[in-house]
Short mmCIF file of C-alpha atoms and ligand atoms in Angstrom, two decimals:
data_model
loop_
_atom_site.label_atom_id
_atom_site.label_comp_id
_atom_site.label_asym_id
_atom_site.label_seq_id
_atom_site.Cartn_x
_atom_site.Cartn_y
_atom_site.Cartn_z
CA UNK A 1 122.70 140.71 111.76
CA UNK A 2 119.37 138.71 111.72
CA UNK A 3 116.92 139.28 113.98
CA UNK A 4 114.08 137.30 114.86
CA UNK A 5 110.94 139.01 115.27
CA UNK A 6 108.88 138.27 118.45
CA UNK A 7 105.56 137.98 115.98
CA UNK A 8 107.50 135.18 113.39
CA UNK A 9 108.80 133.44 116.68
CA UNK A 10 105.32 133.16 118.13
CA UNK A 11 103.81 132.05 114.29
CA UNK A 12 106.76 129.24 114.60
CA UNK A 13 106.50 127.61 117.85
CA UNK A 14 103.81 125.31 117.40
CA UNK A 15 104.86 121.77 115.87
CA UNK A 16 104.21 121.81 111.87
CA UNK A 17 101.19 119.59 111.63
CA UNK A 18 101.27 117.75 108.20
CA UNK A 19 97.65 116.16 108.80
CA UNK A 20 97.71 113.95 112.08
CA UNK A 21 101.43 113.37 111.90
CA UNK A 22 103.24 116.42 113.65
CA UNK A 23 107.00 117.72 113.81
CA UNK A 24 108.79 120.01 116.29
CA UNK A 25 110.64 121.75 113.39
CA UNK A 26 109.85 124.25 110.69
CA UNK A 27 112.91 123.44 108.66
CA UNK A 28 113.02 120.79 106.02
CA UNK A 29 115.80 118.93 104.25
CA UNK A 30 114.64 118.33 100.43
CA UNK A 31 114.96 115.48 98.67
CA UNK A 32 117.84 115.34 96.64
CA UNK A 33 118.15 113.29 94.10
CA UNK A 34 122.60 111.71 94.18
CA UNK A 35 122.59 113.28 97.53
CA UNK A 36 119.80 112.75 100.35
CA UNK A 37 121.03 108.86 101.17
CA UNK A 38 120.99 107.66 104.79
CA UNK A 39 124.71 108.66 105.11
CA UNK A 40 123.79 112.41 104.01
CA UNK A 41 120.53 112.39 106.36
CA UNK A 42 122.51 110.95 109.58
CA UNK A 43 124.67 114.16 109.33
CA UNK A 44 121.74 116.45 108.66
CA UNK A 45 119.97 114.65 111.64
CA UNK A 46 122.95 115.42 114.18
CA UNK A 47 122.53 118.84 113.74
CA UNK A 48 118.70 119.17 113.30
CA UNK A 49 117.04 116.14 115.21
CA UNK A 50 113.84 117.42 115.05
CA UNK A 51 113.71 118.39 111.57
CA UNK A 52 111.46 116.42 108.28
CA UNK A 53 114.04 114.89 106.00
CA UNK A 54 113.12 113.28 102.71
CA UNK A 55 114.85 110.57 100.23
CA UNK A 56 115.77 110.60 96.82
CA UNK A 57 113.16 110.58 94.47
CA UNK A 58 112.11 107.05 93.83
CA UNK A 59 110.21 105.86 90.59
CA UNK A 60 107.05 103.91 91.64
CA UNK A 61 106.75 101.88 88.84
CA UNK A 62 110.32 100.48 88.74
CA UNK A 63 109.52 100.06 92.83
CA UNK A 64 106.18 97.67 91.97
CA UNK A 65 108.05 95.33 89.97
CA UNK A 66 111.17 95.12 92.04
CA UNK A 67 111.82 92.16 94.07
CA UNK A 68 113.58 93.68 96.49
CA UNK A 69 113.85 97.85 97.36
CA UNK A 70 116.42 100.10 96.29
CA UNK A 71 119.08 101.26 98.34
CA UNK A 72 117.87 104.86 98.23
CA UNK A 73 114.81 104.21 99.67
CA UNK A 74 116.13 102.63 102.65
CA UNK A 75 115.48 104.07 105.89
CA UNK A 76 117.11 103.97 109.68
CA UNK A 77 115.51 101.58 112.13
CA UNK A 78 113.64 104.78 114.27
CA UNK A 79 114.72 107.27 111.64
CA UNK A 80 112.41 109.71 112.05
CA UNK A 81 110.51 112.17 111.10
CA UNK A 82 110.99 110.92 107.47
CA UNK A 83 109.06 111.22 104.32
CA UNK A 84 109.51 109.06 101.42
CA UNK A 85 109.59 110.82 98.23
CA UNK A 86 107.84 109.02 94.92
CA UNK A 87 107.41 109.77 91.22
CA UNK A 88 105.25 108.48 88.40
CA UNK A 89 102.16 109.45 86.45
CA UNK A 90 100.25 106.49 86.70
CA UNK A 91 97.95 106.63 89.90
CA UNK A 92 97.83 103.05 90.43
CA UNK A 93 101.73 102.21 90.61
CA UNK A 94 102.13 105.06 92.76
CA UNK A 95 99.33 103.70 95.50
CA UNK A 96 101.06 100.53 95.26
CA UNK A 97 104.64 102.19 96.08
CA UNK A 98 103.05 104.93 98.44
CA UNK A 99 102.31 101.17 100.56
CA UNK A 100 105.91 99.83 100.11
CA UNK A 101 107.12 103.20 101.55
CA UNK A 102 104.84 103.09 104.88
CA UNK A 103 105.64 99.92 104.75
CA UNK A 104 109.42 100.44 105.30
CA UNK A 105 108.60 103.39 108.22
CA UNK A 106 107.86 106.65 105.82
CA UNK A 107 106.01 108.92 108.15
CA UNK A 108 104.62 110.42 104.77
CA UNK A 109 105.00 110.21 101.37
CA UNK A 110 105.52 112.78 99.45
CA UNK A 111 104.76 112.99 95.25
CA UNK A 112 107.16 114.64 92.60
CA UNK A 113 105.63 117.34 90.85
CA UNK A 114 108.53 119.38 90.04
CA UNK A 115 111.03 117.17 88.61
CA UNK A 116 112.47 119.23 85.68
CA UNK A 117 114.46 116.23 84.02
CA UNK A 118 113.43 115.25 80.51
CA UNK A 119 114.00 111.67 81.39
CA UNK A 120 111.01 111.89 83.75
CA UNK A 121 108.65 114.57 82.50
CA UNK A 122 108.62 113.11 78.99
CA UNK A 123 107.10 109.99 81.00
CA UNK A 124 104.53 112.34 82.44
CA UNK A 125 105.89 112.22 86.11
CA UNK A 126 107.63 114.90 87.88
CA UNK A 127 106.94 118.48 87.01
CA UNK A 128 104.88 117.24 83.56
CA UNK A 129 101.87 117.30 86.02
CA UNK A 130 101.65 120.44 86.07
CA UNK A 131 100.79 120.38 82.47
CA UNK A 132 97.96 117.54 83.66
CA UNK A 133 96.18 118.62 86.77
CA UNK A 134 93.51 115.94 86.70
CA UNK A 135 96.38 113.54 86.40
CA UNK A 136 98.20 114.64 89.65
CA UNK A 137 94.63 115.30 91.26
CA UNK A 138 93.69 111.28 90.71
CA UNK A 139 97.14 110.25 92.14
CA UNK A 140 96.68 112.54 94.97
CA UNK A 141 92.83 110.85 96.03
CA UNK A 142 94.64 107.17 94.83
CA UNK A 143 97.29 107.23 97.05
CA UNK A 144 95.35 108.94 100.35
CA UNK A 145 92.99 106.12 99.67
CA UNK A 146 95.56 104.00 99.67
CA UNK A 147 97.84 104.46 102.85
CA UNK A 148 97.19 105.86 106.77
CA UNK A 149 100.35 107.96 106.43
CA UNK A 150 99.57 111.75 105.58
CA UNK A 151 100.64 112.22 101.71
CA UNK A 152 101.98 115.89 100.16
CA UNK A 153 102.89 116.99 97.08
CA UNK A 154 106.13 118.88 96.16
CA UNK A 155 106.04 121.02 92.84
CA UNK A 156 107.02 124.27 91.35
CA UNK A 157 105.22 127.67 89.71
CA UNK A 158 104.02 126.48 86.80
CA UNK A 159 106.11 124.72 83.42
CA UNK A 160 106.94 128.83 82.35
CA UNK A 161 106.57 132.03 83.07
CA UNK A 162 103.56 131.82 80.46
CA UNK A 163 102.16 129.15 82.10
CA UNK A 164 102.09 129.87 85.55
CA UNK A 165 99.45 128.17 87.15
CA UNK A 166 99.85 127.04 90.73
CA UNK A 167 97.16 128.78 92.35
CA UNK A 168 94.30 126.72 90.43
CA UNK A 169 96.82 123.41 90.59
CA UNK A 170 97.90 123.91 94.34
CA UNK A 171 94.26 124.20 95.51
CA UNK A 172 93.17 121.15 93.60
CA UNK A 173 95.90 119.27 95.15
CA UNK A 174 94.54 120.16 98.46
CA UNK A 175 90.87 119.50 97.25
CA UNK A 176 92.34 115.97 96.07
CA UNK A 177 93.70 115.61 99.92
CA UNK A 178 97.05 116.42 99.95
CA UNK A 179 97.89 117.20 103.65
CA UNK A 180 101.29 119.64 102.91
CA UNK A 181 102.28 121.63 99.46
CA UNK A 182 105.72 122.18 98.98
CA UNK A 183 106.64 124.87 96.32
CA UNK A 184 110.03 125.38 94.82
CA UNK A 185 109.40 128.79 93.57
CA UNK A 186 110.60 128.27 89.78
CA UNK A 187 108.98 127.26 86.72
CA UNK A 188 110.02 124.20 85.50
CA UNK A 189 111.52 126.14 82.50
CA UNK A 190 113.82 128.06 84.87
CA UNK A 191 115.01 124.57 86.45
CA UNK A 192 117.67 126.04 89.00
CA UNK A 193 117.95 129.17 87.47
CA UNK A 194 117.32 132.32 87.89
CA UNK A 195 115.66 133.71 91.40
CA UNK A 196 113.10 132.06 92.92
CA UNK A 197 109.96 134.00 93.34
CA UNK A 198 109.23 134.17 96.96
CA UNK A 199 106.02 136.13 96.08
CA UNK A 200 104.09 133.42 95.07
CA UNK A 201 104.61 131.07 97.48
CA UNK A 202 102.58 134.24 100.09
CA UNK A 203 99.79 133.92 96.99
CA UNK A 204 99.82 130.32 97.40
CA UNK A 205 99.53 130.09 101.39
CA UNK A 206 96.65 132.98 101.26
CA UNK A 207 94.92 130.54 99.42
CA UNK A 208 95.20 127.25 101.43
CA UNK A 209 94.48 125.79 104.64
CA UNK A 210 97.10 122.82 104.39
CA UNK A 211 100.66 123.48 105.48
CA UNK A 212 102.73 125.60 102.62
CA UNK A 213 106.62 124.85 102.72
CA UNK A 214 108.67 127.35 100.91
CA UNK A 215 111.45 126.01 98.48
CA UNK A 216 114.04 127.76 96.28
CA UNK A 217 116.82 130.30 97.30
CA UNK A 218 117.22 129.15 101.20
CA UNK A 219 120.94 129.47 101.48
CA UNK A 220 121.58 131.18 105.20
CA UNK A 221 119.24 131.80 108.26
CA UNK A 222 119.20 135.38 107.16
CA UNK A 223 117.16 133.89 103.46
CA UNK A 224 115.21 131.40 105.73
CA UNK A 225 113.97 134.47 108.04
CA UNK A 226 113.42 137.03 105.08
CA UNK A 227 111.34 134.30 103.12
CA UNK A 228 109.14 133.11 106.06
CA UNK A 229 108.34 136.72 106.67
CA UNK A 230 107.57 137.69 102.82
CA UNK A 231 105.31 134.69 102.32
CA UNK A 232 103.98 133.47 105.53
CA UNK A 233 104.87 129.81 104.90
CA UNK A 234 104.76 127.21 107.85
CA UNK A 235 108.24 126.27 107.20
CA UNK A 236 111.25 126.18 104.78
CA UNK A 237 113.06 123.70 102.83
CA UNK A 238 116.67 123.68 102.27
CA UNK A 239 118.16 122.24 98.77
CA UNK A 240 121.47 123.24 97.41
CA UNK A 241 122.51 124.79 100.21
CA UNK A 242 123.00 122.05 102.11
CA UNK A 243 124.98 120.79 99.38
CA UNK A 244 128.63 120.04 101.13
CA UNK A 245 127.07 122.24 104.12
CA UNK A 246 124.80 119.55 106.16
CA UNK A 247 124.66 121.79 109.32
CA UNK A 248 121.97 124.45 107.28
CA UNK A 249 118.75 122.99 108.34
CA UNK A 250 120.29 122.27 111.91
CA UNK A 251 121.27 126.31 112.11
CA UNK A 252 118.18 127.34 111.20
CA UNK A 253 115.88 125.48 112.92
CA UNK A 254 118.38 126.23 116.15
CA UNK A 255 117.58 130.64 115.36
CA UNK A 256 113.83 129.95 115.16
CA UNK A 257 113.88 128.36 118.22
CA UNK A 258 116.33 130.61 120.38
CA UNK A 259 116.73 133.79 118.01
CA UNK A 260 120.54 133.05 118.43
CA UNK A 261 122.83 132.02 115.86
CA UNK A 262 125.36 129.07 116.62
CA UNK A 263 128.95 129.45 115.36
CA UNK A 264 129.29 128.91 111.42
CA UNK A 265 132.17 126.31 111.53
CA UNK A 266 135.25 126.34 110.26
CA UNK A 267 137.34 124.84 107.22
CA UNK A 268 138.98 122.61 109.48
CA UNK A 269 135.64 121.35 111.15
CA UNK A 270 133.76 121.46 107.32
CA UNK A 271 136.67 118.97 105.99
CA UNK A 272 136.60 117.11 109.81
CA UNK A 273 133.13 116.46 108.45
CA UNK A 274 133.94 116.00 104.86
CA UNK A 275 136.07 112.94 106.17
CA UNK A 276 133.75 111.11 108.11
CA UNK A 277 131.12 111.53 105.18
CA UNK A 278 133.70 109.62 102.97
CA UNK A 279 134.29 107.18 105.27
CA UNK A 280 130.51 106.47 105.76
CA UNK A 281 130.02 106.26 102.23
CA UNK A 282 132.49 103.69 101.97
CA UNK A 283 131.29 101.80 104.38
CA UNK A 284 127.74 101.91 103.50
CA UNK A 285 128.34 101.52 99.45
CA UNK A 286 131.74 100.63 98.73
CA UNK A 287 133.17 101.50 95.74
CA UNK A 288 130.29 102.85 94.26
CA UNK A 289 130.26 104.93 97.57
CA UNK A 290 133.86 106.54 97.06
CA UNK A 291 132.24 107.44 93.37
CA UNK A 292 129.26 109.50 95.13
CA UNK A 293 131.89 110.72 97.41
CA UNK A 294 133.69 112.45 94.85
CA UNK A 295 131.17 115.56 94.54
CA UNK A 296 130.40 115.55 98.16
CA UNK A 297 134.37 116.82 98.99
CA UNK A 298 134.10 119.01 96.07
CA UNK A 299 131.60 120.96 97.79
CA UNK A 300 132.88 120.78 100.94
CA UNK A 301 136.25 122.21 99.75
CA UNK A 302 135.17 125.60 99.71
CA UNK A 303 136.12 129.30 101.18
CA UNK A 304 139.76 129.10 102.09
CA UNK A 305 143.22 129.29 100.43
CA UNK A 306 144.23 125.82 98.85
CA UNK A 307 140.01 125.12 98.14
CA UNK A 308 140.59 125.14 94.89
CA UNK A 309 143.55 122.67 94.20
CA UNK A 310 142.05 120.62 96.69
CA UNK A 311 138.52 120.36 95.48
CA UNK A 312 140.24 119.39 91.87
CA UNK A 313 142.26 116.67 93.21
CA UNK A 314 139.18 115.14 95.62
CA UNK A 315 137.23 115.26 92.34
CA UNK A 316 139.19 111.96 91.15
CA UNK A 317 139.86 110.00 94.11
CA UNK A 318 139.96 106.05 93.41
CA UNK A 319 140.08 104.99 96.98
CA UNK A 320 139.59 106.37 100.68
CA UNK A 321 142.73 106.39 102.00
CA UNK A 322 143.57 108.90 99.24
CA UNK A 323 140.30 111.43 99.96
CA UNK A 324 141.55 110.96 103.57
CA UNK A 325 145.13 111.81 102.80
CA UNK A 326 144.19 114.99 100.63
CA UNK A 327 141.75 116.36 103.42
CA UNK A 328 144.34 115.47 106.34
CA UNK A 329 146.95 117.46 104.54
CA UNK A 330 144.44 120.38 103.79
CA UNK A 331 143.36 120.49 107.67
CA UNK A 332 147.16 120.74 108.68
CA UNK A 333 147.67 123.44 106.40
CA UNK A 334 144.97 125.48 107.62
CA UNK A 335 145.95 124.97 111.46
CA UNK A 336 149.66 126.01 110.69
CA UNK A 337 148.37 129.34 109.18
CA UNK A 338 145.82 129.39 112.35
CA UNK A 339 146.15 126.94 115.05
C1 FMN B 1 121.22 117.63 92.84
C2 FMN B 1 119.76 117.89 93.02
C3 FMN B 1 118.89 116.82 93.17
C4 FMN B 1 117.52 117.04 93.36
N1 FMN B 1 116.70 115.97 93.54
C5 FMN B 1 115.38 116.18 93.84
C6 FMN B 1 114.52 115.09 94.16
O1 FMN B 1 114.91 113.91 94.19
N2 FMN B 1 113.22 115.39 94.45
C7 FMN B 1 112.74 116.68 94.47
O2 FMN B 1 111.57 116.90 94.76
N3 FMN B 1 113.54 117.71 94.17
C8 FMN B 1 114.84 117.50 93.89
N4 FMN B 1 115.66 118.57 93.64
C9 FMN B 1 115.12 119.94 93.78
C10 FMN B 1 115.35 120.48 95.19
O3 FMN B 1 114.73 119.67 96.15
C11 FMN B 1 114.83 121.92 95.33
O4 FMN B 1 113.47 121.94 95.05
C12 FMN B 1 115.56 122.90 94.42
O5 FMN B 1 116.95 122.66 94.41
C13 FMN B 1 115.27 124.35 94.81
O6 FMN B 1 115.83 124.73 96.03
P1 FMN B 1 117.24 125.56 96.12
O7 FMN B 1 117.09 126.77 95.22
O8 FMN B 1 117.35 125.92 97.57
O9 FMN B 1 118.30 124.62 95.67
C14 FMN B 1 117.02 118.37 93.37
C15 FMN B 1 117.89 119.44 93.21
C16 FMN B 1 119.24 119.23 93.03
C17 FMN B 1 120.17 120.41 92.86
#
């Protein structure tokens, strides 16, 4: 059982101040690129009202010669507290999006500096600038200078375990006026493999006076206590784990508040909730929507007899009466074997 230490419930009570802009919760939701739409962030929300989420990663240039904004980057009339995550290399288109995205209510933006994807760091954006500090230290002044919001940066280690070089890069980013760091303890050569090394994010927060988020590996409340106690952070930020499971950052931020656990929920609540995401992605993006959908009920099919079968034939639904059908029948299923 996890138990929540007087000391690391007395470190956590204050709000998380990223610059002037503060938030009553020291759990994140990461951006995730395919995942972290308005649908996906609504859920998260109901369970964790308090808590920072973020949207897909959205490339600034494409943004400064759009007419109109992407979908992902659209945010909730009062959705809040959100961030609006951006990546580029080039200083100047990134200062013009950082504007578009306080412009449509970000509370901050937030820079990609971990991106692994060779799409993106062949372009110099994402986790590239790791390779380029003076790079990601100019887009960090450019864009401060260029909004009110409070901007962060969200990276990783270093591009390999021979080039690990975060501490010199993290505290230039904070020189440069970034007013949070969020590290996904990897190297970009790991990309999602692998542990992540907690210890470095504890040499990273020793060493700044900005907020630290810690990133990589958060996959229960019992992960999310261990890793705030090993490094010291200000807060976590849950990824893949939330993947199928959008009640994560709700349950943790609930046991640092109370030091109780809420009741993990069931299949038949998961795939009640697997539904209504389906629904609200067909409502919100139509077909495309029930396309997205498809890896959402993959992941929520998980952990009981049948998951398997099921999770194969939700993987090639063509319309939402079928995903409905397939996770009606599952759900009666499970209640016959316990009602
Ligand atoms: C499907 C997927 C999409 C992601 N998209 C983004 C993104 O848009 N921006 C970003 O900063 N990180 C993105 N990430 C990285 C995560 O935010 C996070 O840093 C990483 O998964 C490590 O945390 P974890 O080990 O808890 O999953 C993505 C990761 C995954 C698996």
């Amino acid at each position: 059982m996890t138990i929540l230490s007087h000391q690391l419930q007395q470190r956590l009570a204050t709000p998380l101040k990223i610059g002037s802009f503060e938030i009553k919760s020291r759990v994140l939701q990461s951006p995730l690129s395919g995942v972290t739409d308005l649908v996906f962030r609504r859920l998260v929300r109901r369970y964790a009202p308090d808590s920072m989420m973020y949207t897909e990663m959205v490339n600034a240039k494409e943004l400064c010669y759009l007419k109109q904004l992407p979908r992902i980057m659209e945010i909730e009339p009062n959705e809040k507290p959100i961030s609006i995550q951006l990546f580029d290399c080039r200083p100047d288109f990134l200062a013009q999006a950082a504007q578009m995205a306080v412009a449509e209510g970000a509370d901050t933006v937030d820079i990609n500096m971990g991106c692994p994807v060779n799409k993106i760091t062949k372009k110099g954006g994402g986790s590239a600038l790791l390779r380029d500090p003076e790079t990601a230290e100019a887009i960090v002044r450019t864009v401060v200078n260029a909004v009110s919001v409070p901007v962060s940066v969200k990276t990783r280690m270093g591009w390999s375990d021979r080039h690990i070089n975060i501490l010199d890069f993290a505290k230039r980013m904070e020189d440069a006026g970034a007013e949070m760091l969020t590290l996904h303890a990897r190297t970009r050569e790991q990309g999602y493999n692998g542990s992540a090394q907690w210890e470095w994010i504890g040499r990273v927060k020793e060493i700044l006076s900005i907020p630290v988020i810690a990133n990589g590996d958060i996959f229960s409340v019992e992960a999310a206590v261990k890793c705030l106690e090993q490094t010291g952070a200000d807060g976590v930020m849950c990824s893949r784990g939330t993947l199928g499971y959008p009640f994560l950052v709700g349950e943790i931020d609930h046991f640092l508040k109370t030091g109780q656990s809420l009741a993990t929920p069931t299949p038949v609540e998961r795939l009640e909730c697997a539904k209504e995401h389906l629904q609200a992605l067909w409502d919100y993006k139509g077909d495309r929507g029930i396309h997205q959908a498809r890896k959402h009920l993959a992941w929520y099919a998980k952990g009981f007899v049948g998951a398997g079968e099921l999770r194969d034939r939700l993987s090639r639904i063509e319309t939402v009466v079928q995903g409905v059908e397939l996770i009606d029948g599952a759900i009666a299923r499970l209640k016959a074997v316990s009602p």
